[in-house]
Amino acid sequence: MLNEERLFPPDKEFSKRAHIKSLAQYRKIYKESIESPEVFWDKQARNELVWSQPWKKTLQWKAPNAKWFVGGKLNVSVNCLDRYLDTATANKAALIWEGEPATNGTPGEERVLTYRQLHREVCLFANVLKKRGITKGDRVLIYLPMVPEAAIAMLACARIGAVHSVVFGGFSAQSVADRVFDSGAKAIITADGGFRRGSVVPLKQNVDDALVIKGADKKLLTATIESVIVLQRCGNQISMKANRDFWWHDEIKTVSPVCPPEPMDSEAPLFILYTSGSTGKPKGILHTTGGYLLYAKMTTRYVFDLQDNDVYWCTADVGWVTGHSYVVYGPLANGATSLIYEGAPNWPEPDRFWNIIARHRVSILYTAPTAIRAFMKWGIEWPKKHDLSSLRLLGTVGEPINPEAWIWYHTVIGGKRCPIVDTWWQTETGGIMITPMPGATPTTPGSATLPFFGILPEVVDEQGNAVEKNSGGKLVVRKPWPGMLRGIWGDPQRFQDVYWSEVKGSYFTGDGSRQDKNGYFWIVGRIDDVLNVAGHRIGTAEVESALVSNQNVAEAAVVGRPDDLKGQALVAFVTLKSGIKASPELMVELRNHVGKEIGPVAKPDDIRFAESLPKTRSGKIMRRLLKQVASGLEIKGDTTTLEDFAVLAQLTKTDE
Ligand code: WTA
């Protein structure tokens, strides 16, 4: 039986109350959205968002540059907070937060912030930023654990028109410095530390280290930083530098809780989020105000079928785009209750998620396939210990979900009653692009199914022509949409080259895909040199340059190999400088070196030392071949262009 024939029809009871009740209704709205996109988006923007000034033109499009709701003004924090203050939502929980349980088993701290309380905190902190000289258009780096203050800091930036760039707490000092340098940030918001599996992640220490890193020109990478605001989370010893470092709790005592929102141009930058590409350093993906918020809001409501009494939990860290759109902006713009959890899924025991779901009566869970595969491995006894009957919808994101994991999620976690939305999207797309509509779209394990309203994806060949049904090709998007990235910070040429040059006039996703006979999309994964390791995007070039920055390394090539748990694992082939000997100690050193340069997520799973790397006559590393070696496959295909056959033998030998 083909996978696509295992269709799971929407549950009738679910459909009755869902926002989109049938496939026919979805198709009708979808058709309108594609045939008259400007009419469609104009209407949505009017209905969904509060504007302080109406727009003159819905879309101004000259590939690759889109402007949405041109001339319109609004403020994101008003749309997430103020608009609810005169409604019943004012006293509803906006954020439910749970900290990591202590090592001794003491339950984690809990905090609930209503919309009114969150509004107050945001206004206070916005005034702190102002006091520290941050104004409209300034960039602010946020490097925090998963605590409510991460959302508060983001919204406070939005309130005064500052542009935030959140850096995942698992990234290194070097990554912080690189991002400050690229964005020209004026301030960093961080914490003394964050709790992770019983230990403290030394965030402030990393910031201190970042603040002394110099570039190749011997100048500080972080010269633009004027202040560092530090949240006290762990109580660990840190150093505070006078006139540069300020405690969050001291600062908010000195300011007023009244902070008028800055009316922002619809196209004003809202945030920059760095993500790996196939070449060079991570690129700063730029999202703007009106279009992004509209898209985040609509996708959250329709894809998760948000209802007023839902307790919604997206387990992503705010350091990733999923945390931006589906922990903070999307849920809050809808007046929903968003749960935030600080710790790891298996700390102190592998039932942390199920424990949280049972206690908070979580009704919507959105997580990554890599987590689901880990839960499968840990065993069914952990979820079975808890009452998961509050769940009514499940989602996945970040990588293709294998059918076994889908079925397990559906059966063990969803009790066979919860629809699963497998959502395909990217940092660049701002929000979910291909997804089932729960209650309307029959689902099938492993397919993200159909496009969201207004989205026109297509699978194309090398020439950019649509391929036949069931043939593989590159996934592109043919029409602009409000949530799309507006550029790469400071690099318009790279923006053009990476996304708009592969297939002229269309957005190139970097993913491969096929469409089945039902028109469902099956995402195969990246077709560029970007790997997806446990749902995290890692550019092979970035890891390679981290490796060669170690004094012992001459050359490095990084490829992926399939991994049962993480989807893909990182394998590095390394040649050493003359006189340096390969050893297990060196392997450890190199892994730690990558951890220091980028962050623990980028540490290679395997390092293999080789005499030299296989190259074509033109000097290009033969990655295809290395991938096969890494996966333990027999070498296939034409190897006659190899410079040196002995190299191959050598590689296969080190394999043993
Ligand atoms: C992959 C995460 C298959 C894909 C939101 C994409 C997926 C990259 C899915 C973006 C899915 C994301 N099925 N693959 N449902 N969702 N991907 O920027 O390769 O961290 O290009 O955004 O993740 O990763 P990013």
XYZ file of C-alpha atoms and ligand atoms in Angstrom:
681
model
C 0.000 0.000 0.000
C 1.330 3.415 -0.910
C 1.682 5.827 1.951
C -0.717 8.284 0.407
C -3.453 5.675 0.458
C -3.427 5.564 4.252
C -5.687 8.559 4.582
C -6.972 9.532 8.002
C -10.238 11.423 7.529
C -10.923 14.371 9.816
C -12.828 13.504 12.961
C -16.484 14.481 12.576
C -16.830 15.910 16.067
C -13.673 17.946 15.597
C -14.868 19.296 12.243
C -18.176 20.511 13.654
C -16.523 23.122 15.785
C -13.395 23.775 13.674
C -12.693 27.087 11.955
C -12.488 25.258 8.615
C -15.052 22.486 8.570
C -14.542 20.679 5.289
C -12.123 20.168 2.457
C -14.591 21.902 0.158
C -14.582 24.983 2.379
C -10.779 24.992 2.470
C -10.622 24.660 -1.318
C -13.082 27.486 -1.849
C -11.142 29.922 0.345
C -7.843 28.733 -1.110
C -9.089 29.326 -4.654
C -10.175 32.874 -3.818
C -6.853 33.567 -2.109
C -4.892 32.496 -5.180
C -7.139 34.044 -7.804
C -7.433 37.456 -6.134
C -4.606 37.592 -3.606
C -4.768 41.314 -3.036
C -8.493 41.283 -2.335
C -7.975 38.330 -0.018
C -5.063 39.768 1.974
C -6.586 43.230 2.126
C -9.671 41.785 3.781
C -7.639 39.661 6.193
C -5.446 42.579 7.271
C -8.545 44.676 8.001
C -10.234 41.927 10.007
C -7.275 40.605 11.918
C -5.132 43.556 12.926
C -5.540 46.928 14.599
C -3.955 49.676 12.522
C -3.245 53.244 13.580
C -3.144 54.308 9.951
C -4.660 52.478 6.977
C -2.531 51.369 4.041
C -2.680 52.781 0.551
C -1.644 49.734 -1.389
C -2.025 46.092 -0.383
C 1.005 44.785 -2.233
C 3.870 46.322 -4.095
C 5.763 43.497 -5.753
C 8.826 43.568 -7.878
C 10.672 40.296 -7.369
C 12.463 39.804 -5.050
C 11.134 42.811 -3.148
C 7.689 42.766 -1.625
C 6.002 45.489 0.359
C 2.745 44.633 2.078
C 0.129 47.129 3.278
C 2.168 50.034 2.008
C 1.734 53.213 4.036
C -0.110 51.422 6.849
C 0.996 51.893 10.464
C 0.561 49.594 13.439
C 2.326 48.316 16.512
C 2.863 44.617 17.126
C 2.662 44.863 20.933
C -0.664 46.696 20.642
C -1.955 43.865 18.497
C -0.745 41.281 21.003
C -1.678 43.093 24.223
C -3.418 46.479 24.321
C -6.221 45.421 22.034
C -7.308 42.861 24.626
C -7.279 45.152 27.642
C -10.878 46.246 27.187
C -12.123 42.721 26.609
C -12.673 39.611 28.697
C -9.265 38.427 27.499
C -7.541 41.031 29.709
C -7.653 38.680 32.686
C -6.987 35.499 30.750
C -3.583 33.798 31.007
C -1.382 34.992 28.188
C 1.633 33.008 29.328
C 1.819 30.014 31.605
C 5.416 29.411 32.481
C 7.064 26.517 34.169
C 10.728 26.471 35.119
C 12.920 23.410 35.132
C 12.453 21.265 38.245
C 15.366 21.401 40.658
C 17.951 18.627 40.834
C 16.500 17.410 44.105
C 13.121 16.831 42.483
C 11.461 20.008 43.789
C 8.885 20.965 41.160
C 9.738 23.825 38.850
C 8.580 27.337 39.597
C 5.326 28.379 37.987
C 4.210 31.780 36.823
C 1.087 32.894 35.057
C 0.861 36.267 33.371
C -2.513 37.541 32.276
C -2.761 39.812 29.273
C -3.014 42.774 31.617
C 0.013 41.709 33.635
C 2.050 40.973 30.537
C 1.140 44.388 29.155
C 2.436 46.028 32.307
C 5.715 44.102 32.230
C 6.216 44.908 28.567
C 5.602 48.627 29.123
C 8.007 48.692 32.052
C 10.724 46.964 30.125
C 10.111 49.100 27.028
C 10.792 52.110 29.241
C 13.981 50.481 30.502
C 15.147 50.111 26.908
C 14.327 53.744 26.248
C 16.193 54.772 29.359
C 19.216 52.914 28.028
C 19.046 54.968 24.857
C 17.402 52.429 22.577
C 15.210 54.067 19.965
C 13.232 53.124 16.891
C 15.286 51.090 14.416
C 18.067 50.186 16.899
C 18.982 46.511 17.077
C 18.826 44.622 20.372
C 20.210 41.136 20.929
C 18.201 38.841 23.185
C 20.093 35.902 24.704
C 17.843 34.444 27.367
C 16.617 31.092 28.625
C 12.990 30.054 28.117
C 11.482 32.408 30.670
C 8.602 34.892 30.318
C 11.176 37.678 30.097
C 12.171 36.382 26.654
C 8.672 37.201 25.376
C 8.582 40.413 27.427
C 11.866 41.578 25.894
C 10.694 40.800 22.365
C 7.404 42.635 22.834
C 9.130 45.562 24.545
C 11.397 45.975 21.518
C 8.362 45.845 19.254
C 6.610 48.446 21.405
C 9.311 51.057 20.886
C 10.198 50.027 17.333
C 13.547 48.433 18.143
C 14.536 45.412 16.066
C 15.221 42.284 18.093
C 17.537 39.488 17.241
C 17.071 36.498 19.498
C 20.082 34.215 19.826
C 19.399 30.669 20.984
C 20.842 30.117 24.486
C 22.735 27.066 23.188
C 24.906 29.199 20.942
C 28.438 30.163 21.898
C 30.122 33.450 22.772
C 31.575 33.528 19.274
C 28.090 33.232 17.753
C 26.863 36.053 19.978
C 29.769 38.246 18.884
C 29.227 37.437 15.193
C 25.541 38.353 15.445
C 26.249 41.596 17.272
C 28.768 42.493 14.612
C 26.463 41.702 11.716
C 23.397 43.401 13.157
C 25.204 46.338 14.789
C 23.225 45.763 17.997
C 23.378 48.455 20.685
C 22.308 46.342 23.652
C 22.215 42.737 24.813
C 19.529 41.355 27.070
C 20.647 38.257 28.896
C 20.439 36.375 32.212
C 22.949 35.277 34.798
C 22.172 31.774 33.552
C 19.504 29.337 32.494
C 18.728 25.882 33.895
C 19.243 22.906 31.633
C 19.209 19.329 32.895
C 20.173 20.400 36.372
C 23.103 22.573 35.401
C 23.434 26.265 34.750
C 24.045 27.549 31.224
C 26.372 30.514 31.840
C 24.703 33.046 29.566
C 26.152 36.212 31.110
C 29.621 34.678 31.146
C 29.229 33.903 27.438
C 28.217 37.510 26.832
C 31.295 38.719 28.746
C 33.433 36.441 26.583
C 31.697 37.685 23.438
C 32.357 41.273 24.398
C 36.120 40.824 24.143
C 36.262 38.856 20.882
C 38.120 40.636 18.118
C 37.763 40.190 14.384
C 40.513 39.639 11.820
C 41.163 43.401 11.812
C 41.894 43.248 15.570
C 38.855 45.392 16.319
C 36.168 44.329 18.777
C 33.280 42.607 17.026
C 30.949 44.012 19.629
C 32.055 47.649 19.598
C 28.461 48.828 19.065
C 27.238 47.444 22.414
C 26.467 50.171 24.944
C 24.556 48.243 27.578
C 23.846 44.759 28.826
C 20.674 44.151 30.800
C 20.843 41.084 33.000
C 17.949 39.062 34.350
C 18.583 37.268 37.613
C 17.450 33.714 37.038
C 19.895 31.294 38.648
C 21.589 33.343 41.350
C 25.009 32.151 40.187
C 28.100 34.302 40.547
C 28.635 36.645 37.629
C 30.529 39.853 37.161
C 28.764 43.127 36.420
C 30.666 45.927 34.753
C 29.764 49.409 36.021
C 27.918 51.654 33.568
C 27.562 48.848 31.051
C 25.764 46.026 32.869
C 22.422 46.621 34.612
C 20.146 44.263 36.516
C 16.686 43.879 35.011
C 15.030 43.983 38.463
C 16.814 47.214 39.423
C 16.039 48.865 36.129
C 12.286 48.267 36.140
C 12.024 49.899 39.569
C 13.172 53.187 38.082
C 10.688 53.538 35.228
C 7.009 54.222 34.644
C 4.583 51.463 33.640
C 3.105 53.764 31.025
C 4.704 53.486 27.616
C 2.865 54.733 24.543
C 3.420 52.381 21.598
C 5.407 53.618 18.625
C 3.290 53.592 15.456
C 5.392 51.552 13.045
C 5.389 51.446 9.316
C 3.954 48.167 8.039
C 7.313 47.460 6.424
C 9.484 48.516 9.397
C 11.838 45.712 10.515
C 10.456 43.717 13.440
C 13.232 41.186 13.882
C 16.343 39.628 12.455
C 16.861 35.939 13.027
C 20.102 34.288 12.019
C 19.966 30.951 10.280
C 22.444 28.703 8.523
C 22.807 28.738 4.792
C 24.839 26.622 2.428
C 27.775 29.020 2.379
C 29.587 31.193 4.883
C 28.296 32.561 8.149
C 24.631 32.460 9.157
C 22.471 34.997 7.423
C 20.252 37.497 9.178
C 16.734 36.803 7.954
C 14.713 39.992 8.122
C 11.008 40.073 8.941
C 8.904 43.190 9.024
C 5.825 44.299 10.891
C 2.384 44.162 9.255
C 2.703 41.232 6.890
C 4.594 39.052 9.342
C 2.130 39.580 12.160
C -0.894 38.998 9.947
C 0.587 35.771 8.646
C 1.680 34.524 12.089
C -1.754 35.303 13.513
C -3.794 33.673 10.773
C -1.703 30.538 10.529
C -1.827 30.048 14.303
C -5.587 30.276 14.417
C -6.381 28.115 11.393
C -3.640 25.507 11.610
C -4.055 24.876 15.340
C -7.774 25.595 15.188
C -7.372 27.833 18.239
C -10.441 28.111 20.435
C -10.897 30.447 23.347
C -10.404 27.817 26.047
C -7.334 26.133 24.572
C -4.099 25.744 26.478
C -1.616 25.817 23.667
C 1.937 24.563 23.993
C 4.594 24.917 21.357
C 7.767 23.372 22.761
C 10.204 25.319 20.557
C 12.779 27.653 22.060
C 12.286 31.346 21.294
C 15.760 31.233 19.757
C 14.255 29.589 16.663
C 11.652 30.960 14.308
C 9.040 28.533 15.630
C 9.417 30.215 19.006
C 8.898 33.628 17.428
C 5.796 32.852 15.402
C 4.195 30.095 17.472
C 5.235 30.711 21.088
C 5.028 34.501 21.125
C 3.527 36.456 18.231
C 0.949 34.089 16.719
C -0.681 32.919 19.973
C -0.652 36.347 21.659
C -2.047 38.116 18.597
C -4.957 35.658 18.890
C -5.498 36.272 22.601
C -4.555 32.662 23.309
C -2.861 31.039 26.308
C 0.682 30.032 25.421
C 2.658 27.714 27.665
C 6.410 28.121 28.033
C 8.659 25.495 29.562
C 12.269 26.151 30.430
C 13.841 22.719 30.564
C 14.544 19.546 28.610
C 11.951 16.841 27.828
C 13.804 14.169 29.808
C 14.659 16.048 32.961
C 14.345 14.943 35.714
C 12.544 12.014 34.051
C 11.478 11.235 30.489
C 7.849 12.088 31.305
C 8.356 15.851 31.732
C 6.134 16.745 28.751
C 3.315 14.396 29.751
C 3.494 15.599 33.331
C 3.145 19.218 32.162
C 0.307 18.385 29.768
C -1.632 16.584 32.486
C -1.193 19.306 35.110
C -1.957 22.279 32.871
C -4.605 20.477 30.811
C -2.763 21.315 27.594
C -5.070 20.921 24.603
C -2.702 21.651 21.697
C 0.854 20.327 21.488
C 3.279 21.431 18.774
C 6.688 19.750 18.773
C 9.417 18.283 16.550
C 9.672 14.783 15.065
C 13.093 14.382 16.658
C 11.464 14.740 20.093
C 8.778 12.231 19.141
C 11.410 9.701 18.075
C 13.185 10.181 21.411
C 9.891 9.612 23.284
C 9.360 6.424 21.299
C 12.768 5.211 22.362
C 12.200 6.053 26.037
C 9.105 3.897 26.014
C 5.370 3.985 26.227
C 5.347 3.668 30.036
C 6.181 7.363 30.439
C 3.178 8.844 28.650
C 0.982 6.053 30.043
C 1.594 7.332 33.567
C -0.308 10.538 32.808
C -3.767 11.670 31.833
C -3.412 13.079 28.327
C -7.139 13.370 27.687
C -7.010 17.173 27.517
C -5.124 17.000 24.187
C -7.239 17.654 21.119
C -4.687 18.538 18.450
C -1.062 17.647 17.761
C 1.442 19.343 15.491
C 4.934 18.707 14.194
C 7.530 20.911 12.559
C 11.165 21.103 11.616
C 11.849 18.003 9.585
C 10.020 15.283 7.734
C 8.175 12.994 10.133
C 8.650 9.316 9.466
C 5.354 7.387 9.320
C 6.277 5.217 12.357
C 6.708 8.323 14.502
C 3.482 9.809 13.123
C 1.510 6.673 13.978
C 3.035 6.519 17.466
C 2.215 10.195 18.082
C -1.304 9.644 16.817
C -1.932 6.490 18.831
C 0.015 6.848 22.073
C -0.156 10.610 22.592
C -3.271 11.535 20.645
C -5.322 8.504 21.692
C -6.288 8.211 17.995
C -8.669 11.135 18.406
C -6.376 14.125 17.793
C -5.689 15.351 14.288
C -1.991 15.783 13.486
C -0.838 18.833 11.587
C 2.541 18.227 9.941
C 3.568 21.779 9.155
C 6.233 22.626 6.596
C 7.830 26.058 6.695
C 11.133 27.875 7.248
C 12.731 30.779 9.083
C 12.415 32.653 5.813
C 8.702 32.023 5.322
C 7.741 33.603 8.665
C 4.909 31.145 9.179
C 3.461 27.779 8.201
C 3.207 27.251 4.434
C 2.114 23.672 3.818
C -0.138 22.003 6.356
C -3.366 20.163 6.847
C -6.345 22.154 8.070
C -7.465 20.125 11.065
C -11.104 19.299 10.681
C -10.901 19.612 6.909
C -7.881 17.895 5.372
C -7.583 14.105 5.478
C -4.047 13.443 6.679
C -1.519 10.841 5.742
C 1.600 9.992 7.771
C 4.646 11.750 6.356
C 2.959 14.355 4.163
C 2.485 18.002 5.090
C -0.446 17.859 2.620
C -1.718 21.148 1.156
C -0.746 24.828 1.030
C -2.064 27.463 3.409
C -4.289 30.195 1.980
C -2.522 32.427 -0.503
C 0.492 30.120 -0.842
C 1.341 28.712 -4.261
C 4.101 26.106 -3.941
C 5.244 24.087 -6.897
C 7.704 21.266 -7.550
C 9.929 22.159 -10.491
C 12.785 20.736 -12.559
C 16.199 22.227 -13.339
C 14.632 24.628 -15.833
C 12.049 25.796 -13.362
C 9.142 24.023 -15.046
C 6.552 22.169 -13.023
C 7.209 18.440 -12.947
C 4.601 15.700 -13.369
C 2.704 14.435 -10.331
C 4.792 12.009 -8.286
C 8.118 13.201 -9.697
C 10.690 14.763 -7.456
C 12.047 18.264 -7.892
C 12.848 21.527 -6.208
C 10.218 23.137 -4.062
C 9.538 26.768 -4.987
C 6.843 29.285 -4.102
C 5.380 31.161 -7.038
C 3.623 34.070 -5.360
C 4.644 36.536 -2.659
C 2.914 36.180 0.731
C 2.741 38.580 3.692
C 5.001 36.521 6.010
C 7.872 36.179 3.572
C 11.339 37.395 4.490
C 12.142 40.872 3.222
C 15.848 40.304 2.868
C 19.115 39.242 4.422
C 20.277 41.921 6.820
C 22.894 44.039 5.083
C 23.241 41.730 2.084
C 20.735 42.307 -0.740
C 22.934 40.474 -3.230
C 22.990 37.292 -1.167
C 19.204 37.554 -0.794
C 18.845 37.678 -4.567
C 21.377 34.908 -5.159
C 20.207 32.416 -2.553
C 16.462 32.646 -2.974
C 15.579 34.259 -6.278
C 18.194 33.163 -8.795
C 17.652 29.409 -8.842
C 14.225 29.739 -10.502
C 13.603 33.178 -11.881
C 10.816 35.138 -10.209
C 10.049 32.366 -7.702
C 11.175 31.870 -4.135
C 13.507 28.858 -3.901
C 13.156 26.982 -0.632
C 16.284 24.808 -0.745
C 14.062 21.758 -0.178
C 13.234 18.875 -2.461
C 9.665 17.647 -2.727
C 7.103 15.748 -4.759
C 3.342 16.016 -5.072
C 1.199 12.878 -5.033
C -1.953 12.206 -6.985
C -4.051 14.039 -4.384
C -1.866 17.096 -4.769
C -0.310 16.465 -1.352
C 3.259 17.632 -0.851
C 5.908 15.235 0.454
C 8.984 17.094 1.593
C 12.163 15.139 1.016
C 14.544 17.466 2.832
C 17.278 19.917 1.959
C 18.891 19.702 -1.431
C 21.548 22.285 -0.628
C 24.460 21.949 1.791
C 22.309 22.539 4.827
C 21.675 19.691 7.229
C 18.742 19.185 9.489
C 20.063 17.746 12.737
C 17.385 17.124 15.350
C 15.251 19.776 13.687
C 18.055 22.363 13.738
C 19.405 23.852 10.577
C 23.152 23.547 10.309
C 25.171 24.708 7.335
C 27.994 22.315 6.488
C 30.156 25.267 5.402
C 29.832 26.840 8.828
C 30.987 23.686 10.617
C 33.807 23.260 8.105
C 35.100 26.750 8.714
C 34.861 26.197 12.478
C 36.978 23.049 12.082
C 39.665 24.638 9.922
C 39.955 27.485 12.394
C 41.550 24.915 14.722
C 45.331 25.045 14.480
C 45.687 21.321 13.817
C 43.301 21.091 10.906
C 44.283 21.472 7.261
C 40.996 20.725 5.538
C 37.526 19.623 6.513
C 34.414 18.417 4.758
C 31.147 17.928 6.612
C 28.279 15.784 5.376
C 25.137 14.258 6.813
C 24.270 10.642 7.393
C 20.859 9.271 8.322
C 20.271 8.963 12.060
C 17.360 7.161 13.664
C 16.859 9.732 16.363
C 18.071 13.039 14.985
C 17.035 12.556 11.378
C 20.525 13.446 10.259
C 23.875 13.285 12.039
C 26.956 15.362 11.261
C 30.025 13.566 9.985
C 33.253 15.517 9.523
C 36.138 14.314 7.375
C 39.274 16.048 8.505
C 42.838 16.182 7.217
C 45.499 17.353 9.638
C 48.431 19.683 9.202
C 51.726 17.932 8.673
C 53.280 16.550 11.804
C 49.948 16.360 13.633
C 48.766 12.878 14.550
C 45.174 11.770 14.707
C 44.091 10.635 18.162
C 40.950 10.178 20.224
C 42.012 13.225 22.265
C 42.215 15.332 19.135
C 38.768 14.154 18.162
C 37.415 15.400 21.479
C 39.299 18.653 21.075
C 37.842 19.248 17.627
C 34.303 18.532 18.749
C 34.705 20.975 21.622
C 36.267 23.484 19.297
C 33.162 23.448 17.091
C 31.043 23.742 20.233
C 32.993 26.824 21.191
C 32.871 28.379 17.737
C 29.184 27.769 17.043
C 27.463 25.960 19.900
C 26.861 22.411 21.120
C 24.165 21.802 18.466
C 26.815 21.923 15.746
C 29.284 19.439 17.284
C 30.008 16.682 14.749
C 28.709 13.254 15.752
C 31.647 11.571 14.038
C 35.039 12.878 13.101
C 37.018 10.821 10.624
C 40.618 11.590 9.925
C 41.824 11.133 6.361
C 45.105 11.538 4.512
C 43.413 13.744 1.963
C 39.889 14.412 0.752
C 38.514 13.092 -2.525
C 38.302 15.891 -5.058
C 37.293 16.340 -8.633
C 39.911 17.494 -11.117
C 38.656 21.013 -10.665
C 39.371 20.737 -6.952
C 35.810 20.421 -5.618
C 35.332 18.086 -2.690
C 33.209 15.111 -3.745
C 30.526 15.326 -1.150
C 28.299 12.753 -2.771
C 31.013 10.220 -2.232
C 31.720 11.304 1.305
C 28.025 11.038 2.101
C 28.079 7.460 0.912
C 31.150 6.696 2.963
C 29.592 8.385 5.984
C 26.417 6.363 5.633
C 28.446 3.176 5.356
C 27.124 2.577 1.860
C 29.103 1.020 -0.912
C 30.609 3.626 -3.190
C 28.286 4.034 -6.128
C 28.360 6.054 -9.288
C 31.154 7.393 -11.372
C 34.386 7.836 -9.515
C 36.614 8.270 -12.544
C 36.913 11.993 -11.945
C 38.638 11.326 -8.633
C 42.025 12.932 -8.435
C 43.473 10.118 -6.461
C 41.929 6.704 -6.087
C 44.139 5.944 -3.131
C 42.302 8.630 -1.222
C 39.109 6.697 -1.442
C 40.728 3.532 -0.157
C 42.178 5.510 2.715
C 38.807 6.963 3.610
C 37.103 3.638 3.592
C 39.836 2.259 5.801
C 39.500 4.954 8.454
C 35.870 4.018 8.399
C 36.480 0.755 10.230
C 12.724 21.479 7.237
C 11.733 25.594 10.881
C 9.728 18.351 6.341
C 12.900 21.882 5.787
C 10.269 26.027 10.890
C 13.022 23.384 5.852
C 10.513 20.307 7.278
C 13.775 23.578 7.134
C 9.259 20.517 7.900
C 13.532 24.922 7.761
C 8.238 19.533 7.704
C 10.587 22.171 8.371
N 8.521 18.481 6.921
N 10.726 19.225 6.502
N 7.045 19.622 8.279
N 9.346 21.684 8.576
N 11.306 21.341 7.609
O 14.394 27.498 9.085
O 14.069 21.300 5.285
O 14.699 26.063 11.152
O 13.706 23.948 4.755
O 12.462 26.496 10.129
O 13.312 22.535 7.995
O 14.136 25.024 9.021
P 13.994 26.328 9.901
